[in-house]
C-alpha cells in the first residue's frame, strides 16, 4: 500500500510554480465521474444528463459570472477501477453561456460505458495531477468526485485524500445512493469521513434518479461561488466510518486476511 508520503511525492513530482502568464480564474474545477460496474447503464445515463443539464443551466452560468474574475477553468474525466486518458476532457475556460454550452456538448457527445472496480483513490491522484501546468491560476482548486460505492481497488482512499489536501486541493463529493447497499452502511457518511477534505469541503447525497440534475447543479454552483454550504449538506467529519470497508468486502481481501473463512 502507498503511504501518504509516497502519494504526496507522486503528486508533487514534476509540479512547477505557476507561471506569471497563467490565466487567473476564480476556481480550477475537476469533475471526476464514477463509471464503475455498480452503475448500470440507466444510472450512468442519468448521471451524464445531470452534468450536461447543470453545465447549461443559467444559474450555473450566473454563478460563474458573479465571481471575482467572472470565469472558471474546468476539466472532466471518468473513473472506475482504472482511468482511461481517453475519458479526459481537457481544461477549458467557462465565462458565459456559450462556453458552458460548448463544454456540455463535448460531454454529451461522449459514449457511455461502465468498467469494473471502484478506485476513488486513483480518481483523486489522477485529478490532483491535472492541476500541474494547466495554464491557470485559481483562487481555489477543487476535485468534484461522484460515486456510488466505497473504494475497493488500488491504494486506500484516505492517504490519497490527505496527500491532495496537503497541496491545498479541496475534495467535494456527490454520494449516489439510488441503490444503497446495507453491506457498507451509509455512503454519505463514508464520503464525509473518508473521501472529502479541505476548507469548506462537503458531500451532497443523491437518493432518487430525478434528483440528479438538481443535486449536480447545486453542487457546481456551491463550488464555483465558494459559498458556505447549507446546513443540510454534509460537511467533512472526523474519521469514525471504516474507510477500508470497500476493500474488506472484496473476496481477495477476505481470502488474504481471513484465510480460515475458506475452510
Short mmCIF file of C-alpha atoms in Angstrom, two decimals, residues 44-45 47-56 76 78 87 89 92 100-113:
data_model
loop_
_atom_site.label_atom_id
_atom_site.label_comp_id
_atom_site.label_asym_id
_atom_site.label_seq_id
_atom_site.Cartn_x
_atom_site.Cartn_y
_atom_site.Cartn_z
CA UNK A 44 -24.83 6.23 -15.88
CA UNK A 45 -27.08 7.91 -18.47
CA UNK A 47 -25.69 10.92 -14.23
CA UNK A 48 -24.35 12.12 -17.59
CA UNK A 49 -27.56 14.02 -18.34
CA UNK A 50 -27.36 15.63 -14.89
CA UNK A 51 -23.91 17.05 -15.60
CA UNK A 52 -24.89 18.22 -19.09
CA UNK A 53 -28.04 19.95 -17.81
CA UNK A 54 -26.20 21.54 -14.88
CA UNK A 55 -23.49 22.99 -17.12
CA UNK A 56 -26.09 24.54 -19.42
CA UNK A 76 -13.63 16.30 -16.67
CA UNK A 78 -14.39 9.29 -15.79
CA UNK A 87 -12.18 9.85 -20.87
CA UNK A 89 -11.90 16.39 -21.40
CA UNK A 92 -11.37 24.85 -20.82
CA UNK A 100 -20.73 26.36 -20.91
CA UNK A 101 -22.82 25.03 -23.81
CA UNK A 102 -19.69 24.09 -25.76
CA UNK A 103 -18.24 22.12 -22.84
CA UNK A 104 -21.62 20.45 -22.21
CA UNK A 105 -21.89 19.49 -25.89
CA UNK A 106 -18.49 17.79 -25.81
CA UNK A 107 -19.57 15.84 -22.74
CA UNK A 108 -22.96 14.93 -24.20
CA UNK A 109 -21.34 13.54 -27.36
CA UNK A 110 -19.13 11.09 -25.48
CA UNK A 111 -20.08 7.39 -25.48
CA UNK A 112 -21.18 5.96 -22.13
CA UNK A 113 -19.55 2.76 -20.87
#
